[in-house]
PDB file of C-alpha atoms and ligand atoms in Angstrom:
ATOM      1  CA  UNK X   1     165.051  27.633  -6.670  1.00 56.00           C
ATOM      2  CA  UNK X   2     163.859  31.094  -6.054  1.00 58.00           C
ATOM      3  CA  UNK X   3     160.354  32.373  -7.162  1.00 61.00           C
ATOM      4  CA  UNK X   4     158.967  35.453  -6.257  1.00 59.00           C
ATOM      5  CA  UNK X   5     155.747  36.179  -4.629  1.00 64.00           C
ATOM      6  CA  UNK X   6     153.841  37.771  -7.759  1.00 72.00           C
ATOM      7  CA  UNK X   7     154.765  34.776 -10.543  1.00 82.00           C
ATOM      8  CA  UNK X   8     153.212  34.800 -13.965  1.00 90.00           C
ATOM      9  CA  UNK X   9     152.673  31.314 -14.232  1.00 93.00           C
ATOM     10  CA  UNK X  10     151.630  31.995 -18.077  1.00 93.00           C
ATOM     11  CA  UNK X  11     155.501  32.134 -18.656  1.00 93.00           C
ATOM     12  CA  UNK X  12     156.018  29.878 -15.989  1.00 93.00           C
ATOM     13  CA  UNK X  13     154.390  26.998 -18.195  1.00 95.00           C
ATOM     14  CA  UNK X  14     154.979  28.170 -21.253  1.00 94.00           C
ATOM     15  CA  UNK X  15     159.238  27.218 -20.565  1.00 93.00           C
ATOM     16  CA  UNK X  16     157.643  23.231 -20.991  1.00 94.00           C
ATOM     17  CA  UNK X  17     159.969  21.287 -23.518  1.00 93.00           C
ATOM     18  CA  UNK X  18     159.565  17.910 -24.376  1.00 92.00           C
ATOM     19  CA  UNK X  19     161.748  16.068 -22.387  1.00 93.00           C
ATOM     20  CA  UNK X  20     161.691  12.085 -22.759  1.00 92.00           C
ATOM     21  CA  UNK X  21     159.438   9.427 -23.210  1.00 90.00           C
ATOM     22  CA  UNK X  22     160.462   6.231 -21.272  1.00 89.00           C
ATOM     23  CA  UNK X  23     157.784   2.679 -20.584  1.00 81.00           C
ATOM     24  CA  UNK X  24     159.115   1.264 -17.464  1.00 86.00           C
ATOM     25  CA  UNK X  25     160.101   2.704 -13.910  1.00 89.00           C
ATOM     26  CA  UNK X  26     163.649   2.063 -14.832  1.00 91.00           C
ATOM     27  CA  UNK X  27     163.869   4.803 -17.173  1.00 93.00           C
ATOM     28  CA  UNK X  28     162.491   7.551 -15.029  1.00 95.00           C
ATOM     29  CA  UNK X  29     164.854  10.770 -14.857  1.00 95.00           C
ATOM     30  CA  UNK X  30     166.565  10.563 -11.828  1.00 94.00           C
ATOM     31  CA  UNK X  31     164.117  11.249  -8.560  1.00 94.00           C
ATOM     32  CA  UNK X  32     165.605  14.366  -7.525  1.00 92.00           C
ATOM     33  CA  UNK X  33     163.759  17.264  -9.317  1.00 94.00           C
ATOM     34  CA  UNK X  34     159.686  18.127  -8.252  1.00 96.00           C
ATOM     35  CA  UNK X  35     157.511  16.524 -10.642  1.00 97.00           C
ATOM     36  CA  UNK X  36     153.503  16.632 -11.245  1.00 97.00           C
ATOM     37  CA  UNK X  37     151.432  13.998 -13.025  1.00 97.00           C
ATOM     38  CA  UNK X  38     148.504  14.634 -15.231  1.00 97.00           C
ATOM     39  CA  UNK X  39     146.536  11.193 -15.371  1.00 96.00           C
ATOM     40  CA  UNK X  40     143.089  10.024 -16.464  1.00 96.00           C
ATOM     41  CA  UNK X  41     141.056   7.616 -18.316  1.00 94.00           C
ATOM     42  CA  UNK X  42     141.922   7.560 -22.433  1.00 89.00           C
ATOM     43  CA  UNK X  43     140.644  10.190 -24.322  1.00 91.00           C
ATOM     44  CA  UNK X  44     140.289  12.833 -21.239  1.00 95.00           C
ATOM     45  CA  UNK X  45     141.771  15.504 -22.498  1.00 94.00           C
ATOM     46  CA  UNK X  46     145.262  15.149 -20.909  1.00 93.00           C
ATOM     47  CA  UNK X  47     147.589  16.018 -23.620  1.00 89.00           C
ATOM     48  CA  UNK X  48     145.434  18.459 -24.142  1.00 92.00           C
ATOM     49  CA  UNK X  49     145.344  20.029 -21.234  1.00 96.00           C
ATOM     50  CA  UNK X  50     148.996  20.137 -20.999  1.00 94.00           C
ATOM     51  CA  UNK X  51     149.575  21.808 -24.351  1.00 93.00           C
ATOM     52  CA  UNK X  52     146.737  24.428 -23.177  1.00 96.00           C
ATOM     53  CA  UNK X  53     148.597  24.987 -19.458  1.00 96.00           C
ATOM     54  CA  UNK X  54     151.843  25.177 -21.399  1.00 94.00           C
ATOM     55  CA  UNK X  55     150.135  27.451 -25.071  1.00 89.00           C
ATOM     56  CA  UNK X  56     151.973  24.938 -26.617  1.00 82.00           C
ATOM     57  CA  UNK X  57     150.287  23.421 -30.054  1.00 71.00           C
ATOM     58  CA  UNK X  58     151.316  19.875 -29.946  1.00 71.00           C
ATOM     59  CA  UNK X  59     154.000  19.725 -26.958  1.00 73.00           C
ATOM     60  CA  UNK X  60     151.885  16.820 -26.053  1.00 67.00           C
ATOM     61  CA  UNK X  61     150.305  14.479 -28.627  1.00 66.00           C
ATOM     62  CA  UNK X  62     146.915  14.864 -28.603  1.00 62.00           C
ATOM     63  CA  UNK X  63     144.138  13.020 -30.357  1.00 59.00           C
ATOM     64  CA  UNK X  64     140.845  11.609 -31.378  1.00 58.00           C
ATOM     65  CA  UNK X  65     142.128   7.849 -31.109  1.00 60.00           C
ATOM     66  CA  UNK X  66     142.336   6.773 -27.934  1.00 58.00           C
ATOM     67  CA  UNK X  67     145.206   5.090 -26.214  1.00 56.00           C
ATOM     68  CA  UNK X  68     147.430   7.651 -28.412  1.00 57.00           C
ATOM     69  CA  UNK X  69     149.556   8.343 -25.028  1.00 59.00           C
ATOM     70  CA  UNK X  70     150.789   4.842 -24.251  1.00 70.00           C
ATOM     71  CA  UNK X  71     154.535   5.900 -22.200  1.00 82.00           C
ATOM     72  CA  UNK X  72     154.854   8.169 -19.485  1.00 89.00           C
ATOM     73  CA  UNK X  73     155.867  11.893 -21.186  1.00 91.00           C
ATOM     74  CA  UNK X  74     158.263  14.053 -19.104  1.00 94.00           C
ATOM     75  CA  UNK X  75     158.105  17.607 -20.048  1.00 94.00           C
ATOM     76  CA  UNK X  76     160.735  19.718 -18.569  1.00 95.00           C
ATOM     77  CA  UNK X  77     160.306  23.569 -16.802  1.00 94.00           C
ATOM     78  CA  UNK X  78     163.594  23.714 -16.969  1.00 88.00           C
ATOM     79  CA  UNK X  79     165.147  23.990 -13.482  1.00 89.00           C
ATOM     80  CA  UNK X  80     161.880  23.998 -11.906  1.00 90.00           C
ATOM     81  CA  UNK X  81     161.558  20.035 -12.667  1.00 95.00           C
ATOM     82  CA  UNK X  82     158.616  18.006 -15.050  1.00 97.00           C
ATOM     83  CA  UNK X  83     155.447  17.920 -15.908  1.00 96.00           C
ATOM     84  CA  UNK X  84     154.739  14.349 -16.729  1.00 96.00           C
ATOM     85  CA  UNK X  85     151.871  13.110 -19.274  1.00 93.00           C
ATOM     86  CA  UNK X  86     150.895   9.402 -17.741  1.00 92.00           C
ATOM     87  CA  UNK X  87     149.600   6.336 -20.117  1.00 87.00           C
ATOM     88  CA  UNK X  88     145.370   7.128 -20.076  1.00 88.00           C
ATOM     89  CA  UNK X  89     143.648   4.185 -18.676  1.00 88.00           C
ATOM     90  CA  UNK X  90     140.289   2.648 -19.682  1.00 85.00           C
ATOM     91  CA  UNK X  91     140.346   2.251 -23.128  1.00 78.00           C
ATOM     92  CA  UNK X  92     138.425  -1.439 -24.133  1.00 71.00           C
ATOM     93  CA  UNK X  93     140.356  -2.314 -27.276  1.00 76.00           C
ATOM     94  CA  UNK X  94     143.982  -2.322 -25.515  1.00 78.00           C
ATOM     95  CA  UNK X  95     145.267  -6.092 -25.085  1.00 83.00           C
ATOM     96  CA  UNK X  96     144.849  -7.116 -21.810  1.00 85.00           C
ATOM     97  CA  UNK X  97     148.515  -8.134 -20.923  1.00 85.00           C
ATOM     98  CA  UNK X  98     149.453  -4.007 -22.374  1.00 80.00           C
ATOM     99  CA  UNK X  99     146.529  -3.148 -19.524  1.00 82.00           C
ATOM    100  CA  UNK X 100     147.932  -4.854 -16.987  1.00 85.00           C
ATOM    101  CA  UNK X 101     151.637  -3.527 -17.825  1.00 82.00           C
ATOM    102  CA  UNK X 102     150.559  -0.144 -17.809  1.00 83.00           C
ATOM    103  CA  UNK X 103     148.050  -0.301 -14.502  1.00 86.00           C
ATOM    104  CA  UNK X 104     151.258  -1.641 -12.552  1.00 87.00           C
ATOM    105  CA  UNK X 105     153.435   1.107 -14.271  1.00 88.00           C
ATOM    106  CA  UNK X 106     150.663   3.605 -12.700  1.00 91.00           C
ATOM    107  CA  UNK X 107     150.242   1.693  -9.287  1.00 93.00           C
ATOM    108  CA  UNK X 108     154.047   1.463  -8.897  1.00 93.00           C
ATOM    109  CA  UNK X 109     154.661   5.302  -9.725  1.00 95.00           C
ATOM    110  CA  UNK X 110     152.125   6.983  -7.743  1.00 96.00           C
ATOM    111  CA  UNK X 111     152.804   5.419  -5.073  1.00 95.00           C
ATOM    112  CA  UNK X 112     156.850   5.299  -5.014  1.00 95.00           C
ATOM    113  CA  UNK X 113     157.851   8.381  -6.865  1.00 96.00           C
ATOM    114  CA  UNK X 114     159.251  11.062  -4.117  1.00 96.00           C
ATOM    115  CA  UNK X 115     159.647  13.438  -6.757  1.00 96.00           C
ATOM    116  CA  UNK X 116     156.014  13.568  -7.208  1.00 97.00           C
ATOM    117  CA  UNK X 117     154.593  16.156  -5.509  1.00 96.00           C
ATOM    118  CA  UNK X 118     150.629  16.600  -6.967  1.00 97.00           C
ATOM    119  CA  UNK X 119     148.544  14.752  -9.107  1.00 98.00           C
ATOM    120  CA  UNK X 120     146.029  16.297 -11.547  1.00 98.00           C
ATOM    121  CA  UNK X 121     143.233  13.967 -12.268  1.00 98.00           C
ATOM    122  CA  UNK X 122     141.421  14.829 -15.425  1.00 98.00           C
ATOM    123  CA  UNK X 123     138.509  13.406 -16.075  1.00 98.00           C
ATOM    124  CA  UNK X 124     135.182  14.493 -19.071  1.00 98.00           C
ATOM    125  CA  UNK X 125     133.317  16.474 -16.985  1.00 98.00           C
ATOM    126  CA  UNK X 126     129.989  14.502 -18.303  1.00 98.00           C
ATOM    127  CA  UNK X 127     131.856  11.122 -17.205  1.00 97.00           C
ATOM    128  CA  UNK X 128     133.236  12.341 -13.432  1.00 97.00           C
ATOM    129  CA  UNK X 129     134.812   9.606 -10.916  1.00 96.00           C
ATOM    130  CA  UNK X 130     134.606   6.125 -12.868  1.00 96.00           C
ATOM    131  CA  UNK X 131     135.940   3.280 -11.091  1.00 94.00           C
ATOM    132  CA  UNK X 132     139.130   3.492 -12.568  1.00 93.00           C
ATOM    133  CA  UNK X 133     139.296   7.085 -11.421  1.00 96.00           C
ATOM    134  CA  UNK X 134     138.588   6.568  -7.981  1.00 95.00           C
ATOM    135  CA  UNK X 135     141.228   3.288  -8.131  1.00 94.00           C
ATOM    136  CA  UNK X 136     143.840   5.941  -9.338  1.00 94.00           C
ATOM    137  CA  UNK X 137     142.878   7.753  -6.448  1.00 96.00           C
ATOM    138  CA  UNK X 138     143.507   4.832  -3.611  1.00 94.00           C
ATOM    139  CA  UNK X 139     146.699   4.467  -5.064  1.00 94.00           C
ATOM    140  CA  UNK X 140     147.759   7.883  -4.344  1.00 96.00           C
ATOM    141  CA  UNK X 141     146.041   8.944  -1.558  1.00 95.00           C
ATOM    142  CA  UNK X 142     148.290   7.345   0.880  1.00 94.00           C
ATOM    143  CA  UNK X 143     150.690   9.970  -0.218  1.00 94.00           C
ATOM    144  CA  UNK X 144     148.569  12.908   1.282  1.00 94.00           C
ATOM    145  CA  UNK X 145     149.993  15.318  -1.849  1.00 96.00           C
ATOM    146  CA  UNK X 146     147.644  17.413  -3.304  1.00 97.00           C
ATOM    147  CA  UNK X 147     145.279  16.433  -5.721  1.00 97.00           C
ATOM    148  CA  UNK X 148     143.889  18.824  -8.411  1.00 98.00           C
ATOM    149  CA  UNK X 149     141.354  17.302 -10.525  1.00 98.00           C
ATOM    150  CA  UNK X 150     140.096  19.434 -13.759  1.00 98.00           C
ATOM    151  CA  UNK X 151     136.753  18.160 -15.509  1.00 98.00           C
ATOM    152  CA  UNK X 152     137.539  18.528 -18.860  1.00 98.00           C
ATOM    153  CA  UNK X 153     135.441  19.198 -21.893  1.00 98.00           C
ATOM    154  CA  UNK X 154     133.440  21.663 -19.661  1.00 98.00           C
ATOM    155  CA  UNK X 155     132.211  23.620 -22.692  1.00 98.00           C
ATOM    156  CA  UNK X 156     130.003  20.639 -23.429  1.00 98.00           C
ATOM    157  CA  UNK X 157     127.595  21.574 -20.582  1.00 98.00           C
ATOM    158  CA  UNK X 158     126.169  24.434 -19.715  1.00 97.00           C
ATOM    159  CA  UNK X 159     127.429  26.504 -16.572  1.00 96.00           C
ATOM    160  CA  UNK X 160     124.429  25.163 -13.952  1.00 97.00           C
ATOM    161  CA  UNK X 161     125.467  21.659 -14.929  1.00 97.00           C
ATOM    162  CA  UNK X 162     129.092  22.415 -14.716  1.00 97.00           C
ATOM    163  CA  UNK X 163     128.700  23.812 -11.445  1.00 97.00           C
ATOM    164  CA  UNK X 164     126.596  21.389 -10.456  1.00 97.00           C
ATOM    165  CA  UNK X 165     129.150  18.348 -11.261  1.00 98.00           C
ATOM    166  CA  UNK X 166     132.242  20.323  -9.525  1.00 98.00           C
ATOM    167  CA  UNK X 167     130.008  20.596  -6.676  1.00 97.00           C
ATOM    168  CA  UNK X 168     129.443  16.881  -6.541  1.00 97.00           C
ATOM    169  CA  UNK X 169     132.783  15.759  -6.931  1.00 97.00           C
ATOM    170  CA  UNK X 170     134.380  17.649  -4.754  1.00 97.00           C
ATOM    171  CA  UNK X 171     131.514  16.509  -2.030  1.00 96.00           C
ATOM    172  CA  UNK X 172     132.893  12.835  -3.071  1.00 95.00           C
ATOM    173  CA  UNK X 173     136.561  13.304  -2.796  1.00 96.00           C
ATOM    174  CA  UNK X 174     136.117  15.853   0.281  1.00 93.00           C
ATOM    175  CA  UNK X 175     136.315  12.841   2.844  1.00 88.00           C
ATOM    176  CA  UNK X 176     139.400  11.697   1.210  1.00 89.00           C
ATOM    177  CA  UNK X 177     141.790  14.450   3.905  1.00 88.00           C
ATOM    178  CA  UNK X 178     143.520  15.453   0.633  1.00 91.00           C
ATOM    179  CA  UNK X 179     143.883  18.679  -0.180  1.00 94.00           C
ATOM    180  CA  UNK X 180     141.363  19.111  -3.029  1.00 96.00           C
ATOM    181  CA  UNK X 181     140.819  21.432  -5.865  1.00 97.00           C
ATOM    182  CA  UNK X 182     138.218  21.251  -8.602  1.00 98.00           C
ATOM    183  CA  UNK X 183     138.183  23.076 -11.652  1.00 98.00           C
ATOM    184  CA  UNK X 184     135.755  23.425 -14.737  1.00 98.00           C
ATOM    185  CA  UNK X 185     138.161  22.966 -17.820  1.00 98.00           C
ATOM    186  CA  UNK X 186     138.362  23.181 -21.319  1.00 98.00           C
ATOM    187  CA  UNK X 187     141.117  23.328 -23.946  1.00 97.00           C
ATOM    188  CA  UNK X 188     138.835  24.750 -26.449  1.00 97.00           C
ATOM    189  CA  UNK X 189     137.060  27.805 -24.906  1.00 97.00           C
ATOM    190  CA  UNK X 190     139.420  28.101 -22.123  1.00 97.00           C
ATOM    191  CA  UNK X 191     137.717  27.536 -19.329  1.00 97.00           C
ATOM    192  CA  UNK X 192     139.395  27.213 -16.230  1.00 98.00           C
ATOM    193  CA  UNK X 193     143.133  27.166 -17.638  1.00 98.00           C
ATOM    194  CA  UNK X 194     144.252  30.436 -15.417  1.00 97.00           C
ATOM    195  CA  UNK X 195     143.160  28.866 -12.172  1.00 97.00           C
ATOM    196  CA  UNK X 196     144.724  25.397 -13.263  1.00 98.00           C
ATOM    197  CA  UNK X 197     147.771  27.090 -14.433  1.00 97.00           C
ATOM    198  CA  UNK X 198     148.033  29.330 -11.017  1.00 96.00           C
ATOM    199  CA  UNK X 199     147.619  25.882  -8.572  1.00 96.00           C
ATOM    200  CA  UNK X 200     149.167  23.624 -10.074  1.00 97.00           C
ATOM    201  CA  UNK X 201     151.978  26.300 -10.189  1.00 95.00           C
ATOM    202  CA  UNK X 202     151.334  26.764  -6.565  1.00 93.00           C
ATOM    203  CA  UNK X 203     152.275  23.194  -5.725  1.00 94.00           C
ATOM    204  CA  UNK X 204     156.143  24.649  -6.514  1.00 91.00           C
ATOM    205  CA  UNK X 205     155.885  26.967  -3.797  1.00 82.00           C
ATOM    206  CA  UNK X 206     156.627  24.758  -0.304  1.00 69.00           C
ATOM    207  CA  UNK X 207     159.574  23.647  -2.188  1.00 54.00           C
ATOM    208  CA  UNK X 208     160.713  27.031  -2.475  1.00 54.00           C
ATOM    209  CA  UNK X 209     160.000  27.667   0.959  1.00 51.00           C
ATOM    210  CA  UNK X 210     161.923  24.697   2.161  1.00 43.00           C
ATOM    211  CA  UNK X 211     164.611  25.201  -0.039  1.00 42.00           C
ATOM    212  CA  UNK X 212     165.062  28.963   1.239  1.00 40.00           C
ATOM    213  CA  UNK X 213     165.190  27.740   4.670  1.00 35.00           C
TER     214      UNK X 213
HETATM  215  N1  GTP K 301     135.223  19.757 -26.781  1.00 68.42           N
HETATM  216  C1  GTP K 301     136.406  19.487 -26.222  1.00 68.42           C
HETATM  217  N2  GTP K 301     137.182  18.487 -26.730  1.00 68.42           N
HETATM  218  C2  GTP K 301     138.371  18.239 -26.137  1.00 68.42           C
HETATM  219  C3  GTP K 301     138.830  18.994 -25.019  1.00 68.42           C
HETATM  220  N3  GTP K 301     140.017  18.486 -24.633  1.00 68.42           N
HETATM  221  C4  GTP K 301     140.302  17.477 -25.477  1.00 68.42           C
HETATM  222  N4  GTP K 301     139.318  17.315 -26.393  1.00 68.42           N
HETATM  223  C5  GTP K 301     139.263  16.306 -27.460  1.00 68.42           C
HETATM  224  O1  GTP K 301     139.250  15.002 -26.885  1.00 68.42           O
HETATM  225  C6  GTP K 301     140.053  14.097 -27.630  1.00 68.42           C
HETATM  226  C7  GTP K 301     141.124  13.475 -26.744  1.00 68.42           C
HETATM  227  O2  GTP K 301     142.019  14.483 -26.286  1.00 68.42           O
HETATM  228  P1  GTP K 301     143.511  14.140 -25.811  1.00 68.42           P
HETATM  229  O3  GTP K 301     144.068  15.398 -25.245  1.00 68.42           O
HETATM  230  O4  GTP K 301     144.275  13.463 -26.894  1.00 68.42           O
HETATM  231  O5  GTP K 301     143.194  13.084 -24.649  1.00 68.42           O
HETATM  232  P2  GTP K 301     144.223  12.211 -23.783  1.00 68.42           P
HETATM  233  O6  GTP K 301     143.627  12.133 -22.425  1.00 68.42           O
HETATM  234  O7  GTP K 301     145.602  12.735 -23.899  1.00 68.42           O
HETATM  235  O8  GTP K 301     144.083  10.790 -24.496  1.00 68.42           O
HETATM  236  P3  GTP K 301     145.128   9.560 -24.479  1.00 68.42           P
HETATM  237  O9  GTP K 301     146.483  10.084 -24.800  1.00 68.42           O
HETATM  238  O10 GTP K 301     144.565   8.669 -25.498  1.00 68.42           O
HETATM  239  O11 GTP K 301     145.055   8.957 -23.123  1.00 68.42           O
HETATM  240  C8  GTP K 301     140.618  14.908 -28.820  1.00 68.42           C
HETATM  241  O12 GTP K 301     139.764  14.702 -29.923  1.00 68.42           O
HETATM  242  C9  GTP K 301     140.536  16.346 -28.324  1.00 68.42           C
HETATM  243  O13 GTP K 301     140.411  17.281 -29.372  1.00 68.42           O
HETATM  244  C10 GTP K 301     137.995  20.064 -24.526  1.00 68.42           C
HETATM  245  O14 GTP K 301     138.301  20.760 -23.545  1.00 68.42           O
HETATM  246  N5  GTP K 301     136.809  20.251 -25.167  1.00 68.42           N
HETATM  247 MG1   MG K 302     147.384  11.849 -24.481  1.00 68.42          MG
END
């Protein structure tokens, strides 16, 4: 891999193609190519997000009923490696034995996956750091791999508020000795998708370092 020091990450992203959808561990593309996870509860904004970060219209499914992304998603950035859409998590109405299938899918692949190299944690920026946010969290934290978390649905608040709530959050995941970003986001104004774009791109940088070496 070879990427220059000034990278538009705009066309960076926008190279995403859908890559293949797969429900157990065992189906994972081989563990050999960097990967980055979006996760968060059902209904925050994830495939949205990605087809935002990536200007693509419906790259990733999104929708208004939640539990629409039930597999794990690979998207592809071509040589680069995958973006990867996880199952959202929280949503009541699920059966419980599909919960528990999907919370050890999550457990087992944040933990194990080498290929995964950051996690972005989205979560509605009125609704920041449920329990099952900050359980996501214990599971990957032993990892020490960046996490980037984007609030989502920021133009629901105003600025103070949004400020406000990224101020908090990042107080509350500051003692976790990960390194932390927090970004204001929205898919529909706009919000916040050049700085998500630009470190979440940045996570592909060390491997281009180490790989030049
Ligand atoms: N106002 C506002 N609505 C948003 C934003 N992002 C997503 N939504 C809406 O929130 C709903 C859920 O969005 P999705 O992107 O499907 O959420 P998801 O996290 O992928 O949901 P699951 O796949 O069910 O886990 C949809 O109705 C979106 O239109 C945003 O930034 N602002
Ligand atoms: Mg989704």
């Amino acid at each position: 891999m070879n990427l220059p020091e000034a990278i538009n990450w705009e066309a960076f992203f926008k190279r995403a193609r859908f890559h293949i959808t797969v429900d157990a561990l065992s189906g994972l593309p081989p563990d050999d190519r960097m990967e980055v996870a979006f996760a968060g509860r059902s209904n925050a904004g994830k495939s949205s997000a990605i087809n935002s970060l990536t200007m693509r219209q419906r790259l990733a499914f999104s929708s208004k009923t939640p539990g629409r992304t039930q597999h794990i998603n690979y998207f592809s950035l071509e040589e680069e490696g995958y973006l990867v859409d996880l199952p959202g998590y929280g949503y009541a109405e699920v059966p419980k034995s599909v919960k528990l299938h999907w919370q050890r899918l999550l457990a087992d692949y944040l933990a194990t996956r080498m290929a995964l190299s950051g996690l972005v944690l989205l979560m509605d920026i009125r609704h920041p750091l449920t329990v099952l946010d900050q359980q996501l969290l214990q599971w990957f934290a032993p990892r020490k791999r960046p996490v980037i978390v984007l609030l989502t649905k920021s133009d629901k608040l105003s600025r103070s508020v949004r400020l406000q709530t990224a101020g908090m959050v990042r107080k509350e995941l500051g003692n976790m000795g990960l390194p932390l970003s927090v970004i204001p986001f929205s898919s529909v104004n706009r919000e916040g998708v050049e700085e998500a774009r630009e470190v979440i791109g940045s996570l592909w940088r060390p491997l281009a370092q180490r790989v030049s070496v």
